[in-house]
Coordinates of C-alpha atoms in Angstrom, one line a residue:
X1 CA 0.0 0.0 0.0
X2 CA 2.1 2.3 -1.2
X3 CA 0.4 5.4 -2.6
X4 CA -3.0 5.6 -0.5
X5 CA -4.6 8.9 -0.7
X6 CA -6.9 10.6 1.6
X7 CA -9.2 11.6 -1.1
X8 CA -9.0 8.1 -2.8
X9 CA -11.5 5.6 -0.9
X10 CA -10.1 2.7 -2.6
X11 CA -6.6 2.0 -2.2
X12 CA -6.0 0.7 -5.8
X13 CA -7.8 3.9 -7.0
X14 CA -5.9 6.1 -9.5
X15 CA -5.0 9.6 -8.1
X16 CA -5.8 11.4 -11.7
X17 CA -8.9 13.2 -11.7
X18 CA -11.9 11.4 -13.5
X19 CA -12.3 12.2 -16.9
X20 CA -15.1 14.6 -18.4
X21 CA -17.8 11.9 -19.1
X22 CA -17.0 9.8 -16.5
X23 CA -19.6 9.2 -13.2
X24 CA -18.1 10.0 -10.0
X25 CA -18.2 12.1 -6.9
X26 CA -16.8 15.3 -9.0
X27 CA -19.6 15.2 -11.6
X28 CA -22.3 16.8 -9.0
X29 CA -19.8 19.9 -8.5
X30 CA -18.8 20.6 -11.4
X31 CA -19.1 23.8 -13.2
X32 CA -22.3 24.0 -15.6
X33 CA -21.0 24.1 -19.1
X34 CA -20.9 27.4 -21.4
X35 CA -24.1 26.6 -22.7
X36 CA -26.6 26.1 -19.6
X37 CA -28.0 28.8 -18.0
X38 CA -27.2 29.0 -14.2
X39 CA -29.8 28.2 -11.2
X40 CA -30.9 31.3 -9.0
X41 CA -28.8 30.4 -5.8
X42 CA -31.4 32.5 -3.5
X43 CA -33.8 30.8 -1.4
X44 CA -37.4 32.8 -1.2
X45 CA -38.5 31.9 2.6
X46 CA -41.7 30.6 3.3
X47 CA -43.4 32.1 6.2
X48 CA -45.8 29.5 7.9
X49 CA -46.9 29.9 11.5
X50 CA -46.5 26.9 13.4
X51 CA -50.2 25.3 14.9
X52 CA -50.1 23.6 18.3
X53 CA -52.7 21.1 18.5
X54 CA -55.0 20.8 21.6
X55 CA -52.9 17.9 23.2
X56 CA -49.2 20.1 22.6
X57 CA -50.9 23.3 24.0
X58 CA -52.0 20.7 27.2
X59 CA -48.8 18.9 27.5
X60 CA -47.2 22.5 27.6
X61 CA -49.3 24.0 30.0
X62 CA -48.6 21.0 32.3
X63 CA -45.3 21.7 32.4
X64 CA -45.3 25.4 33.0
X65 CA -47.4 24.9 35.9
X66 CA -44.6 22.3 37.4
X67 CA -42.1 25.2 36.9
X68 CA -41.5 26.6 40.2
X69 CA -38.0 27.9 39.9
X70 CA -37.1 31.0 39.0
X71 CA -36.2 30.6 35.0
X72 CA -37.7 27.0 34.8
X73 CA -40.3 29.1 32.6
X74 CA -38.1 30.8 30.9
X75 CA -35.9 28.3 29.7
X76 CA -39.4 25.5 28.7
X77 CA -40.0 28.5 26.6
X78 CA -36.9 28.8 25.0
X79 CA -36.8 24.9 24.6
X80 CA -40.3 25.0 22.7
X81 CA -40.0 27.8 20.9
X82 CA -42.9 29.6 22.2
X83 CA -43.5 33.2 23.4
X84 CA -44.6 34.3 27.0
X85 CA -47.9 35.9 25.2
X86 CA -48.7 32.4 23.6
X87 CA -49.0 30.5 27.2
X88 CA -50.5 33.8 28.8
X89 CA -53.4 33.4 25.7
X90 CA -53.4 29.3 26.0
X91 CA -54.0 29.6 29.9
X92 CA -56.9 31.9 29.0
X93 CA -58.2 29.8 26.3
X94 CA -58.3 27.0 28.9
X95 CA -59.8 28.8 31.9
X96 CA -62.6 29.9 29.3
X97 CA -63.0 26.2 28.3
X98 CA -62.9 25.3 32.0
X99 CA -65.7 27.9 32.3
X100 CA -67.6 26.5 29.5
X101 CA -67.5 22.9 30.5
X102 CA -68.9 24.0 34.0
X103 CA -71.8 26.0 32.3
X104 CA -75.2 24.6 32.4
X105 CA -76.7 23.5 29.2
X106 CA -80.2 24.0 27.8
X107 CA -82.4 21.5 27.8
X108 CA -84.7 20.0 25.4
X109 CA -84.5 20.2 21.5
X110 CA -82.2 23.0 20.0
X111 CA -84.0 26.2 18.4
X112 CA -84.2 25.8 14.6
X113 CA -83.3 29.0 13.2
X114 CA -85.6 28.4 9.3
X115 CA -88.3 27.6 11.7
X116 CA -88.0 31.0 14.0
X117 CA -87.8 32.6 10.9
X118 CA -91.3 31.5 9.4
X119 CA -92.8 31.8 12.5
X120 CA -91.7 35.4 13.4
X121 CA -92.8 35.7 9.3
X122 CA -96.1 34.4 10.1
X123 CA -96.6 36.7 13.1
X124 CA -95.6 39.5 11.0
X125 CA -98.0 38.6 8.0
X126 CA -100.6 38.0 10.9
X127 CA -100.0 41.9 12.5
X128 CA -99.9 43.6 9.0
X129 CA -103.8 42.0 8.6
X130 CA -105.0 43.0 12.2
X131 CA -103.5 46.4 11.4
X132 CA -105.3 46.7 7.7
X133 CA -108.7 45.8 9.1
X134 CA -108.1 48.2 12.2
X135 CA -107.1 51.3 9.7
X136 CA -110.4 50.3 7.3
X137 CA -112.6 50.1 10.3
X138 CA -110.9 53.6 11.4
X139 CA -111.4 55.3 7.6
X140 CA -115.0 53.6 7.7
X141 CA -115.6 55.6 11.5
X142 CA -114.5 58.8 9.9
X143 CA -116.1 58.8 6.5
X144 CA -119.4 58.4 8.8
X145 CA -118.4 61.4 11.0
X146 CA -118.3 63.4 7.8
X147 CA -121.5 62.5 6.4
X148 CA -123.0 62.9 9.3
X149 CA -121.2 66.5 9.8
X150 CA -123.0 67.3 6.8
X151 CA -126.0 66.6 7.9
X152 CA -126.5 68.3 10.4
X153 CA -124.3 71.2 8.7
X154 CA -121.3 71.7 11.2
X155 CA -118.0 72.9 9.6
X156 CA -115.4 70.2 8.6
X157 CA -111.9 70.3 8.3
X158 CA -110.3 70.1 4.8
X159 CA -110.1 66.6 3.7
X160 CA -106.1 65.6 4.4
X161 CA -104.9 62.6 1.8
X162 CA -102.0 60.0 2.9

């Protein structure tokens, strides 16, 4: 083993560099030729926010309220990746859930909403008659105040038209 290179895995291995068609390690960096236009080296960044599901948000929590230490917090944070202002929000988001959960429930069969809306509809339709038979019955009271202003020949205001 008289000439074994660093570079060379194979001891046998010739130490001249691989010709131009040949496969090999070298192939991958090589320079593009004349002819081939060149990649854009820069990298456009994706911004995605990162979701925590239910159970990470839980698990996380839990172990921020074992943190008793000063800087335990700090450094769970640090090792998650999270902000202070993301477990202040999660602890509210549970303490409203908590809330929620302890909250008494209606009974009996959930409100349809289509069928409030016919029936306050129907109500409606139902008012607008009462009211149209109210105002004939009133027009009817007062064209028989005006005949009968005419009979018996006292003045009457002028006639006023919606």
């Amino acid at each position: 083993m008289a000439s074994m290179s660093k570079s060379s895995p194979m001891p046998d291995a010739p130490s001249s560099p691989p010709a131009e068609g040949s496969a090999g390690a070298r192939r991958a960096t090589a320079q593009p030729s004349a002819g081939a236009p060149r990649p854009d080296p820069e990298v456009v960044p994706v911004a995605r926010r990162r979701r925590y599901s239910g159970a990470e948000k839980q698990r996380i929590l839990r172990e921020a309220d074992r943190c008793t230490q000063p800087g335990e917090i700090g450094a769970l944070l640090r090792r998650e990746g999270i902000y202070a202002s993301m477990l202040s929000t999660w602890r509210k988001q549970r303490e409203q859930a908590e809330q929620d959960a302890l909250r008494p429930r209606k009974r009996g069969p959930k409100p349809d909403a289509v069928r409030a809306e016919v029936r306050q509809v129907l109500q409606l339709q139902e008012e607008n008659a009462r009211l149209r038979a109210e105002l004939e019955r009133a027009r009817l009271v007062i064209d028989v105040q005006k005949k009968l202003s005419a009979i018996l020949g006292l003045p009457t205001p002028p006639d006023e038209k919606p």
